[in-house]
Coordinates of C-alpha atoms and ligand atoms in Angstrom, one line a residue:
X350 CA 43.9 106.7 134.5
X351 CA 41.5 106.0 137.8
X352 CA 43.4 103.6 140.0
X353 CA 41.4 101.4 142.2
X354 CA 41.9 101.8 145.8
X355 CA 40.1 100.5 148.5
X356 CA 39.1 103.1 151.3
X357 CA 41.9 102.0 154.4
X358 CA 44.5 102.1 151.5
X359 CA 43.5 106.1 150.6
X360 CA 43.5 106.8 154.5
X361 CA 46.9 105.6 155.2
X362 CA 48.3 107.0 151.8
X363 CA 46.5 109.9 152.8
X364 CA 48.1 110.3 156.1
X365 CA 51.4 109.7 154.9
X366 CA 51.4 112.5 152.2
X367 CA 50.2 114.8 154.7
X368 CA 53.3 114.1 156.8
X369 CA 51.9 112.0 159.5
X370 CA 54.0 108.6 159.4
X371 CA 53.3 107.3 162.7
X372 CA 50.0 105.8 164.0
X373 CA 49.7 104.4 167.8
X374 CA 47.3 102.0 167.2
X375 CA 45.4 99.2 169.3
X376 CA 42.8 98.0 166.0
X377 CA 39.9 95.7 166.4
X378 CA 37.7 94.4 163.4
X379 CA 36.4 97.8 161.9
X380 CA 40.0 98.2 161.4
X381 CA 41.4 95.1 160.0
X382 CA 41.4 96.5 156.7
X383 CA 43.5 99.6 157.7
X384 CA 45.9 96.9 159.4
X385 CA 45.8 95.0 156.4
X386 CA 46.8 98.3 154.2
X387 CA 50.2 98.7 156.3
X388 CA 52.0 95.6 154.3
X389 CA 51.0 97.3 151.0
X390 CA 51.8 101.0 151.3
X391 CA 55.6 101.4 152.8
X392 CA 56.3 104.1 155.3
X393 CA 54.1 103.9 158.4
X394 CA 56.1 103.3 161.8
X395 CA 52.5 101.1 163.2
X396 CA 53.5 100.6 166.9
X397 CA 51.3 98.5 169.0
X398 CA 49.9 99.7 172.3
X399 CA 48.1 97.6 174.6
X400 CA 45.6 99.9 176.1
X401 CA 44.4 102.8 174.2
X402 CA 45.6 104.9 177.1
X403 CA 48.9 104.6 175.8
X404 CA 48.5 105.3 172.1
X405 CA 46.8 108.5 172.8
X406 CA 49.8 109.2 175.7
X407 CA 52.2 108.4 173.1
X408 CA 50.5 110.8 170.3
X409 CA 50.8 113.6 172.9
X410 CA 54.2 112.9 173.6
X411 CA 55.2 112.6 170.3
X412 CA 53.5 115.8 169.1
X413 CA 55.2 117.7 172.1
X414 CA 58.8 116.7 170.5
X415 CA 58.0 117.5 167.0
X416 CA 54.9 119.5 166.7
X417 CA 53.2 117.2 163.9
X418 CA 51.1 114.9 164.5
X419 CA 51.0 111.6 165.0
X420 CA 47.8 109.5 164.3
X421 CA 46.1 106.8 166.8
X422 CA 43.9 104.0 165.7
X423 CA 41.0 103.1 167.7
X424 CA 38.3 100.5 168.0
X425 CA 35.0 102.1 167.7
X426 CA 33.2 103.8 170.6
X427 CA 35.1 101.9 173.3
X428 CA 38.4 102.1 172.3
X429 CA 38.3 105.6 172.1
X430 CA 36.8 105.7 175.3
X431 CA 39.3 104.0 176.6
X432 CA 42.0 106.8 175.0
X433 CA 40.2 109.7 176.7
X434 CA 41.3 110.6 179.9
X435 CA 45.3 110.9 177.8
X436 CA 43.3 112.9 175.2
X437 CA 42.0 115.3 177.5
X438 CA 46.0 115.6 178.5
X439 CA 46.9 115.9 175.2
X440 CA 44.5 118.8 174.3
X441 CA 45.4 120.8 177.5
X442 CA 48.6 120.5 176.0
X443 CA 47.8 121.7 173.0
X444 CA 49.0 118.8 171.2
X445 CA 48.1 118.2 167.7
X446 CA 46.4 114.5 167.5
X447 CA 44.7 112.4 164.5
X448 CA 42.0 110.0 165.8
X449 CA 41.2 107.1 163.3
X450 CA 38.3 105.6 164.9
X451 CA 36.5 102.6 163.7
X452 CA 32.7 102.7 163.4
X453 CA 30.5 99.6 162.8
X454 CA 29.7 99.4 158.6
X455 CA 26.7 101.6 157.9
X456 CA 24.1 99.3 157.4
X457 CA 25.2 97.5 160.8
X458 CA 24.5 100.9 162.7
X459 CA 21.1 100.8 163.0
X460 CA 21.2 97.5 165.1
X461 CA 22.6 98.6 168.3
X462 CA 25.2 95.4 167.9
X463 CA 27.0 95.5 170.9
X464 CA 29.8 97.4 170.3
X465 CA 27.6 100.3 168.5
X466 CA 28.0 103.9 170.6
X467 CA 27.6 107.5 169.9
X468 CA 31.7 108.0 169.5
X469 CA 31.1 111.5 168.4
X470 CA 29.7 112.2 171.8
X471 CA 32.3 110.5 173.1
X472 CA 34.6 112.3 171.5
X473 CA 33.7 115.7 171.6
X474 CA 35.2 117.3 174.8
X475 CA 38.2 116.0 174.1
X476 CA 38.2 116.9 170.0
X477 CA 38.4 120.4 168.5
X478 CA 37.9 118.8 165.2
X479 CA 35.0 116.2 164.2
X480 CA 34.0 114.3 161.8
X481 CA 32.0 110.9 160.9
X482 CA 33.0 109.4 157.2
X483 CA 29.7 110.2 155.2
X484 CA 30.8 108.9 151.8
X485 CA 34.0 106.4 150.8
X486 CA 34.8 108.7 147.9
X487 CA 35.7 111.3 150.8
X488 CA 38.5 109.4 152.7
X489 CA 41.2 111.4 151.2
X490 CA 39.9 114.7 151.3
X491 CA 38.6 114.1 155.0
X492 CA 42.0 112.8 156.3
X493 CA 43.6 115.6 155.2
X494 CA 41.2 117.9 156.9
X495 CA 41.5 116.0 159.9
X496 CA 45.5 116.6 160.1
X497 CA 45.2 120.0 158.4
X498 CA 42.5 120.4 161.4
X499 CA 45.0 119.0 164.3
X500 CA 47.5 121.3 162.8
X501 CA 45.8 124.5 163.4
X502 CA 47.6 126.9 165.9
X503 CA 48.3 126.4 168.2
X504 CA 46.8 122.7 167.8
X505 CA 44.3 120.3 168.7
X506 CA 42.8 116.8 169.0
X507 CA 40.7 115.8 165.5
X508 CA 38.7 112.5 165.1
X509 CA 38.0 110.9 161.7
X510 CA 35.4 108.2 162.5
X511 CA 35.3 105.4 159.4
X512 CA 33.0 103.5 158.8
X513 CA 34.0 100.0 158.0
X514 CA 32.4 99.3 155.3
X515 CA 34.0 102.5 153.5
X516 CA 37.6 101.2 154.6
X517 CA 37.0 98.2 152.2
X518 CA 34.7 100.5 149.1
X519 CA 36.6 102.1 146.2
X520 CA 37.7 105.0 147.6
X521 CA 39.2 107.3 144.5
X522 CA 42.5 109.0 145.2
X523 CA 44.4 110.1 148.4
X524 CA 44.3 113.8 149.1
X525 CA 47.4 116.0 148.5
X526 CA 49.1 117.6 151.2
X527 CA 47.2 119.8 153.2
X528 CA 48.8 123.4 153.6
X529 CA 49.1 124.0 157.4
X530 CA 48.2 127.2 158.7
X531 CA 50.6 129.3 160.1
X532 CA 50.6 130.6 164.0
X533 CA 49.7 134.4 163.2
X534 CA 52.1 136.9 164.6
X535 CA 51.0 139.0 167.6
X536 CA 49.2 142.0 167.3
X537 CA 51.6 145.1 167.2
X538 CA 49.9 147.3 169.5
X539 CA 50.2 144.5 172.2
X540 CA 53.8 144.6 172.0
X541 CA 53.9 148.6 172.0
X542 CA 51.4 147.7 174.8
X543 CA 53.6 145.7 176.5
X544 CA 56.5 147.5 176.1
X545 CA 54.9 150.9 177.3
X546 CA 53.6 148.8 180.6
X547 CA 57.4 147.9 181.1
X548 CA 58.7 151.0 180.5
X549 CA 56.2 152.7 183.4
X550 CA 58.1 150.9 186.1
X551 CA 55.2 149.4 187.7
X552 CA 55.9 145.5 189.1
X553 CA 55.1 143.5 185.9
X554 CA 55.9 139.9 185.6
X555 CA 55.7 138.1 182.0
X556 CA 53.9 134.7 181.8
X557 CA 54.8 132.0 179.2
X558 CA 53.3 129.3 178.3
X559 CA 52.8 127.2 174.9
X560 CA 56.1 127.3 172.5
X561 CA 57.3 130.2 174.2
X562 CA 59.3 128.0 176.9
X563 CA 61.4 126.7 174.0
X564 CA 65.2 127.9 174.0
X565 CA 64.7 130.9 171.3
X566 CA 61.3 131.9 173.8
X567 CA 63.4 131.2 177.2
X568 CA 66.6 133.5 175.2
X569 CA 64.1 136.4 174.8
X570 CA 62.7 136.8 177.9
X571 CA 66.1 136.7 179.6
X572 CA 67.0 139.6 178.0
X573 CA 63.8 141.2 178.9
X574 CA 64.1 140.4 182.2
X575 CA 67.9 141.8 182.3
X576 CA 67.1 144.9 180.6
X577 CA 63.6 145.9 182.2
X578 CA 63.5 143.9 185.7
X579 CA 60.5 141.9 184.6
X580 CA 60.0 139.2 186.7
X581 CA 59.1 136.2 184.2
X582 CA 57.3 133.0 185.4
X583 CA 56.3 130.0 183.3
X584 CA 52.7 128.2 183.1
X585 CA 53.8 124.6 185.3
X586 CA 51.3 122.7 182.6
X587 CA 52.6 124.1 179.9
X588 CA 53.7 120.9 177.5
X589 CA 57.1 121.6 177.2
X590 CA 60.2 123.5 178.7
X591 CA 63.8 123.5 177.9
X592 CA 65.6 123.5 180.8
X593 CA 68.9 122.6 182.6
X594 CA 72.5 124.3 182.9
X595 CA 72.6 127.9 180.7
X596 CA 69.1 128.2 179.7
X597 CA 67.3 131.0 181.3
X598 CA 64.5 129.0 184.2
X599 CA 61.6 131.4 184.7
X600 CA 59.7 130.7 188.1
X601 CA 57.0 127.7 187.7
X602 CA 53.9 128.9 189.3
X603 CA 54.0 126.3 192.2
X604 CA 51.4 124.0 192.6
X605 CA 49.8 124.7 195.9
X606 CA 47.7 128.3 195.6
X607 CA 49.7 129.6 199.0
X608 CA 53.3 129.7 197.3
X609 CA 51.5 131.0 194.4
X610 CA 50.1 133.6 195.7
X611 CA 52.8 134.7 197.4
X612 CA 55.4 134.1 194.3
X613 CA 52.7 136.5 192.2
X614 CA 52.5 138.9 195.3
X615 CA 52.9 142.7 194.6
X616 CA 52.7 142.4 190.8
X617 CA 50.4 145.2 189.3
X618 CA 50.4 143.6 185.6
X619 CA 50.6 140.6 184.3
X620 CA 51.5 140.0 181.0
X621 CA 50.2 136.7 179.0
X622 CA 52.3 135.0 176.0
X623 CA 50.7 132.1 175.1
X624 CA 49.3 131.3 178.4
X625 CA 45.6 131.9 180.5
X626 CA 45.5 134.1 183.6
X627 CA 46.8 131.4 186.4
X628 CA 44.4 129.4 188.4
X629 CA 45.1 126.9 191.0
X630 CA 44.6 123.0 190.0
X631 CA 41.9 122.9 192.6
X632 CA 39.3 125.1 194.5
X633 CA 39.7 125.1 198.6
X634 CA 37.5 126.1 201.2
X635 CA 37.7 130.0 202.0
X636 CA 40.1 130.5 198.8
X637 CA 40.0 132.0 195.5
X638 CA 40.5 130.1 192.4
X639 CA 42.9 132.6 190.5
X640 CA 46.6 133.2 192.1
X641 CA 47.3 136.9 190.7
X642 CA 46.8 139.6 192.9
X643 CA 43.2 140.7 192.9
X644 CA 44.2 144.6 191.9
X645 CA 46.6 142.5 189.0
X646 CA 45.6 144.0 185.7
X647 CA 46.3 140.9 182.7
X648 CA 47.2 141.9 179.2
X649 CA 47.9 139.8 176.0
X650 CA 50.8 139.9 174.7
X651 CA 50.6 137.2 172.0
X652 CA 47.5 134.7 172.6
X653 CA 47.7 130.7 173.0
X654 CA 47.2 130.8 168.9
X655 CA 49.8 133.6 168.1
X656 CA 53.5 133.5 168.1
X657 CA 54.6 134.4 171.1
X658 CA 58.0 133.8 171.1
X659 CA 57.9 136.3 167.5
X660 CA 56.0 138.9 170.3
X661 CA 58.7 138.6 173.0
X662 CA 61.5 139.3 170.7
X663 CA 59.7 142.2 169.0
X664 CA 59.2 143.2 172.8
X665 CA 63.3 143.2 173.4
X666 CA 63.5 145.6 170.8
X667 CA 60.5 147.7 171.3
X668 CA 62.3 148.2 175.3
X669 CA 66.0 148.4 173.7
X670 CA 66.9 145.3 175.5
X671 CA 68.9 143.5 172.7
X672 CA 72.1 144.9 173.4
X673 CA 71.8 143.9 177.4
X674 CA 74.7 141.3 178.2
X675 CA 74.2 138.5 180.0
X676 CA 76.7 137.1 182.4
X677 CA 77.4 133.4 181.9
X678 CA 76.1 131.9 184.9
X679 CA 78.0 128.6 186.5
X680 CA 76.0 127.0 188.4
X681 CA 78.0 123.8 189.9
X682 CA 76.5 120.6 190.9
X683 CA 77.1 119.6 194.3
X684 CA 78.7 116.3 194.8
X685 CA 77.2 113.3 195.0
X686 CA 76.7 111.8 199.3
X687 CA 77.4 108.4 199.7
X688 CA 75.8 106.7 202.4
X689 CA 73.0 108.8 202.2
X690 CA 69.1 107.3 202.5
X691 CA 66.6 107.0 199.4
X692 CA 65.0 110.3 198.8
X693 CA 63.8 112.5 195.8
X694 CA 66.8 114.9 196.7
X695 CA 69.5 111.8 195.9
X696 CA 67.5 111.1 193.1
X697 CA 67.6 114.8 191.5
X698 CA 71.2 114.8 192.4
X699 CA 72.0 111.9 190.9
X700 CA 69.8 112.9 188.0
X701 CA 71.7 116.1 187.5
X702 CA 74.9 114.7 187.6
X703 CA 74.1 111.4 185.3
X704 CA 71.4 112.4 183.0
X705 CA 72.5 113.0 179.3
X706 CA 72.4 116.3 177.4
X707 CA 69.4 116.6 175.4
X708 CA 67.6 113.9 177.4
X709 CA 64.1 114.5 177.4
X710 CA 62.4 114.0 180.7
X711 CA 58.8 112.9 181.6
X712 CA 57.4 113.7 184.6
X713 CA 54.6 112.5 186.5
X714 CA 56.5 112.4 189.4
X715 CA 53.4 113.9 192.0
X716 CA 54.6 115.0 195.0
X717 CA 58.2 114.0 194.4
X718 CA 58.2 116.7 191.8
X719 CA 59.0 119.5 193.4
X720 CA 62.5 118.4 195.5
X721 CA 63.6 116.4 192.1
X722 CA 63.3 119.3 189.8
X723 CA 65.0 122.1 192.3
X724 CA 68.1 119.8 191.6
X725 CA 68.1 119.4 188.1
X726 CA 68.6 123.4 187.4
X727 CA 72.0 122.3 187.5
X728 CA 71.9 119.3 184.8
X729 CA 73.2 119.4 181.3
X730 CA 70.6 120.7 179.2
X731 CA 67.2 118.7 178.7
X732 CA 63.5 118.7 177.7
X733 CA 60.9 118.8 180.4
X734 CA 57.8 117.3 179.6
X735 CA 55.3 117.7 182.4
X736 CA 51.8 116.7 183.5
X737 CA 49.1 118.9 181.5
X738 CA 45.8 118.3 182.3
X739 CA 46.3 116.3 185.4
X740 CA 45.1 112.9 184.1
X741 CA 47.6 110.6 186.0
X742 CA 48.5 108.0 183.6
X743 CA 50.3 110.2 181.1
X744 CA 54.1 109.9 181.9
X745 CA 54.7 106.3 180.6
X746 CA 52.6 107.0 177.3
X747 CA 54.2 110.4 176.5
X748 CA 57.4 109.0 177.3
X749 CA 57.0 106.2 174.6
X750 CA 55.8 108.7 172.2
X751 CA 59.2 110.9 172.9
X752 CA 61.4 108.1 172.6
X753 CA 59.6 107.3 168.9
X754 CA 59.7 110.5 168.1
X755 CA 63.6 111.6 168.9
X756 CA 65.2 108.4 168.6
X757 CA 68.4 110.0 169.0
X758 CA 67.9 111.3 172.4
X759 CA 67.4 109.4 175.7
X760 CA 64.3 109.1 177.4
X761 CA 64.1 109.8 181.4
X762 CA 61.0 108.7 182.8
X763 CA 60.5 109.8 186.4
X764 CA 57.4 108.3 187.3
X765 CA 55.4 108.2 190.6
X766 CA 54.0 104.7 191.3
X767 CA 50.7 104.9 191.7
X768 CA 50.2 106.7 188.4
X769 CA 52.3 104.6 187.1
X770 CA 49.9 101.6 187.1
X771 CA 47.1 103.1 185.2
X772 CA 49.1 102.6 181.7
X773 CA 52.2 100.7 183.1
X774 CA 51.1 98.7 179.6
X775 CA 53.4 101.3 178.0
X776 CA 56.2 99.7 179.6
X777 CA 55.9 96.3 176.7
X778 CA 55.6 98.9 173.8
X779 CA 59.1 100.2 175.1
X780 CA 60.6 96.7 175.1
X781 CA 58.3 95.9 171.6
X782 CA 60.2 99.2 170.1
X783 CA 63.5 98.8 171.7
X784 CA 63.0 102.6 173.2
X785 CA 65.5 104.5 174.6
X786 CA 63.8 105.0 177.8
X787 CA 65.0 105.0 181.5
X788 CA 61.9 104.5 184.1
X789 CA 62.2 105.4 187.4
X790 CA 59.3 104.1 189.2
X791 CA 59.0 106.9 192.6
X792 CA 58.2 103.7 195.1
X793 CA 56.5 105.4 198.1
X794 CA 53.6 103.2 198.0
X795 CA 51.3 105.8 198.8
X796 CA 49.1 108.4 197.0
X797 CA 50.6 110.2 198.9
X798 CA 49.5 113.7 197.2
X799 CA 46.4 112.5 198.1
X800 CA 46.8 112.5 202.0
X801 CA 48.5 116.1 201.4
X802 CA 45.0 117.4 199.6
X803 CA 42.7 115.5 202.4
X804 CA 44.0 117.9 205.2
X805 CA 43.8 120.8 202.4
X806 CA 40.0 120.2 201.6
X807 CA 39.2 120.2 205.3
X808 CA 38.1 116.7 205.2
X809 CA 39.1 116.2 208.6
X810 CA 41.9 113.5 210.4
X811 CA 42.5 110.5 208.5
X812 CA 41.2 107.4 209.6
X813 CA 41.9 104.1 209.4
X814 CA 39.8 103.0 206.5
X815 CA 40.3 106.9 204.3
X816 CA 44.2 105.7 204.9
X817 CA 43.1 102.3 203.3
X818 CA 42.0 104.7 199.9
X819 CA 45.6 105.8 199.6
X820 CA 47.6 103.1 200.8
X821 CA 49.2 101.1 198.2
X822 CA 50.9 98.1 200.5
X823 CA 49.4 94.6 201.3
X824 CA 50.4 93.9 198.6
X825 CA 53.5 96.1 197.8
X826 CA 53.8 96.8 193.7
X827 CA 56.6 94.6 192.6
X828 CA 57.6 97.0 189.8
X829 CA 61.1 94.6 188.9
X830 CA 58.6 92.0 188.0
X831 CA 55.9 93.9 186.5
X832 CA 58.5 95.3 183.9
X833 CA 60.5 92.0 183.7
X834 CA 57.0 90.3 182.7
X835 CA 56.4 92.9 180.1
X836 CA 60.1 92.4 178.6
X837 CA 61.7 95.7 180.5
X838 CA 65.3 94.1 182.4
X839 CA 64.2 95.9 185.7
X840 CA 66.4 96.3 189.1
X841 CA 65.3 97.5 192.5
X842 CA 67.4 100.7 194.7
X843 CA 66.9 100.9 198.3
X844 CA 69.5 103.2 198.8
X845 CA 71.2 106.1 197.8
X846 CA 74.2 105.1 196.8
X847 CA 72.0 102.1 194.9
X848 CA 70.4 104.3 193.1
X849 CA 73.3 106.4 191.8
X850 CA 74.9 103.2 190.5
X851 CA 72.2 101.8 189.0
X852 CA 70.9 105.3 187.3
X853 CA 74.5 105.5 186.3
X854 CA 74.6 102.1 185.0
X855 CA 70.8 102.0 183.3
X856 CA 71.6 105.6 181.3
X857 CA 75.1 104.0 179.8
X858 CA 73.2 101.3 178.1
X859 CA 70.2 101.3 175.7
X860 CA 67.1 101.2 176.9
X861 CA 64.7 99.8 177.8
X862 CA 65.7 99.8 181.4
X863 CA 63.6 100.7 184.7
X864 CA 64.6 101.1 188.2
X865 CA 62.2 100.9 191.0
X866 CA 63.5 103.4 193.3
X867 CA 61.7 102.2 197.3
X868 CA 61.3 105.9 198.7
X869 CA 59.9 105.0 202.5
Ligands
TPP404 C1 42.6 109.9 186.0 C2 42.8 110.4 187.4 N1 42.4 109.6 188.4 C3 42.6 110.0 189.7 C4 43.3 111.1 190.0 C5 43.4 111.6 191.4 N2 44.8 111.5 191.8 C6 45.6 112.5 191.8 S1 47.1 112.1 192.3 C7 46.7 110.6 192.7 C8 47.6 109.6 193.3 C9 49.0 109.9 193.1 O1 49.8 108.9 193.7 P1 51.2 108.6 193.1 O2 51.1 108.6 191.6 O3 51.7 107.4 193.7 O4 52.0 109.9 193.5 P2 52.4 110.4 195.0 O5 51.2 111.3 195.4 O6 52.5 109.3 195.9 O7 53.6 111.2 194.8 C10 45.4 110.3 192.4 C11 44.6 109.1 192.5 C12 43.7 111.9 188.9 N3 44.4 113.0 189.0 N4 43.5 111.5 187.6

């Protein structure tokens, strides 16, 4: 027998059969009837985001922890506007995504109300997958494209725009679940390619990107790198890297094109596994874009779609690697100064010393980045979840998604301050959720990467007023209040010995908690 069913109620029982069961959401009118939906279908986790920033953040994180996706709910053209700039992060990581958008009702279109935009130009650069509602009795199968779409290797951003008229129309039944398609394997000849090009002798280094950086990934290319010498490097924008105490840590291309270069110096080949030939962030005066040696020749080893990790263990067998033994490394952590000042060196070392295992770490941390991280090689083992497609404004969101998504594990959010204030909204869904999620806010009042770049570009001294453009005093960011008013119990460090008792202290407890650590 037909059941009746309104259009929001096949969406959502759509979504949920297709194994998406959490939606980000910030809804406006075209949505109330999806809102309405979630007290009569069970088994959506709806969490509230006050700036569409930090649903799409959260999406991304979410999808880097579990590799399904998670859906967000927008309002229309604007909404989704406002969701783009953590989109664009979320699709340079690869990051599967549902969009629900809201459109005005079909009739209302033609009226150019004021909320009425072209959202599927708007969403297009950031969306691999498209599609505006055309009939209600097509909500189920179209949501089930949408996440079958956002599912496809080695994933994307898809948008569903709904009309809301068709959210409140008989919409027929919700779609069954949507096969996903599998990551194909690498092509053989690559790895007998690759295995051949290791064999020669020639310098060779191995990049990794995508899901290759995961522990099984990270195991393999150890081995290869013990049995053949390759020297193995991981893409730095990749989404997500195990890392920490026993797991293998391949080289980060570093940020700045001179270290690069000179990390990638003398290799003859290059060979890709889920990752693009590397390229600086930015171009320079007088310097090239890409960071390989010019006589480098690249090779494919398993493409951003394939499964790499499948290719680099078919590659330790191909070069007779397997049986290489590793010696267990012990790498101790130093012991913790006292009385020492505020920098991001006492922070990593406290960091390494405090920090969980299985935390899972969010970094936007800018130019703090690089002295943090060289300390926490020697922290119990944890998920690294960096900046992607350099949209400052992601590390709060992705956090929130990564504490929704792995409620078990604890949250480390090292955050630099003046990125921290483009979605520091995040910071009331964490209270809102009750998320496991330590902040530290990286206080330097500055941009300071900013200053760094100036003298890089060639833009000349500094004056008074560009130093005004990258200043972030008069006022100073009072980040204890700004997380108190937002429900997040908040303390300030100063020191360094503050800061290891209060990191010590905020990681003990539940979270929400965020310290705001004054580095000046
Ligand atoms: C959406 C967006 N807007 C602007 C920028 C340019 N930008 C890059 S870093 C930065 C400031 C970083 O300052 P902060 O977060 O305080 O880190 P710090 O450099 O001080 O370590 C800005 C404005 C950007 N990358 N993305």
């Amino acid at each position: 027998m037909e059941t009746s069913m309104n259009g929001a109620e096949c969406l959502l029982r759509t979504l949920l059969q297709c194994g998406v069961g959490t939606c980000f959401m910030n809804p406006g009118t075209s949505e109330m009837q999806f809102v309405a939906a979630l007290d009569r279908v069970e088994g959506m986790r709806s969490v509230l985001c006050l700036f569409e920033g930090v649903c799409s953040g959260a999406a991304d994180g979410y999808a880097r922890m579990v590799r399904r996706p998670a859906a967000t709910l927008l309002h229309l053209g604007p909404g989704l506007g406002n969701a783009l700039a953590n989109l664009h992060n979320a699709r340079k990581a690869r990051s599967p995504v549902v969009n629900i958008v809201g459109q005005h009702t079909t009739q209302h279109l033609r009226y150019d109300a004021p909320l009425t935009a072209d959202i599927e130009a708007f969403a297009r650069p950031v969306s691999g997958w498209i599609r505006t509602l055309r009939r209600p009795e097509d909500m189920g199968a179209e949501a089930a494209a949408a996440v079958r779409a956002a599912c496809a290797p080695p994933g994307q951003v898809a948008t569903l725009i709904v009309p809301a008229d068709y959210s409140w129309s008989e919409a027929g039944e919700p779609a069954a679940v949507s096969q996903p398609v599998p990551r194909r394997s690498a092509r053989p000849e690559c790895v007998r390619g690759a295995a051949s090009i290791l064999k020669s002798g020639e310098c060779t280094g191995l990049l990794l990107g995508g899901a290759t950086l995961l522990e099984p990934g990270l195991d393999a290319a150890r081995q290869l790198a013990m049995g053949t010498g390759v020297r193995v490097f991981a893409d730095r924008n990749a989404a997500r890297m195990e890392r920490g105490k026993g797991m293998f840590a391949p080289r980060r291309v570093p940020y700045f094109p001179e270290p690069a270069e000179a990390e990638l110096a003398g290799l003859k080949h290059l060979i890709l596994v889920e990752s693009l030939p590397p390229v600086s962030f930015f171009g320079y005066p007088g310097r090239r874009s890409t960071l390989a040696p010019e006589d480098c020749a690249m090779h494919v080893l398993a493409a951003i779609d394939e499964d790499g990790t499948q290719a680099l263990q078919g590659l330790v067998q191909e070069c007779g690697a397997s049986s290489v033994s590793i010696p267990a490394q012990e790498m101790a952590r130093p012991k913790l100064p006292r009385g020492a000042a505020l920098t991001p060196e006492i922070i990593g070392l406290a960091l390494a010393e405090e920090m969980p295992e299985g935390s899972i770490v969010s970094d936007e941390m800018i130019s703090a980045a690089e002295a943090i991280l060289q300390n926490l090689a020697a922290a119990r083992p944890f998920t690294h979840l960096p900046i992607t497609g350099g949209s400052i404004g992601q590390g709060l969101p992705v956090a929130v998604g990564a504490a929704v998504a792995c409620s078990d594990r604890k949250v480390i959010a090292l955050q630099a301050d003046g990125s921290a204030m483009y979605t520091l909204q995040a910071l009331w869904t964490m209270a809102r959720e009750k998320l496991d999620v330590v902040v530290v806010i990286l206080a330097n009042r500055r941009y300071r990467i900013l200053e760094i770049e100036s003298r890089r570009t060639g833009a000349g001294e500094i004056g008074p007023r560009a130093n005004e453009m990258m200043d972030l005093t008069r006022p100073n960011l009072d980040w204890v209040k700004l997380a108190e008013g937002q429900g997040v119990p908040a303390c300030r460090a100063t020191t360094g010995d503050e800061f290891i008792a209060l990191f010590r202290e905020a990681v003990r407890q539940p979270g929400p908690r965020l310290i705001e650590a004054v580095l000046e």
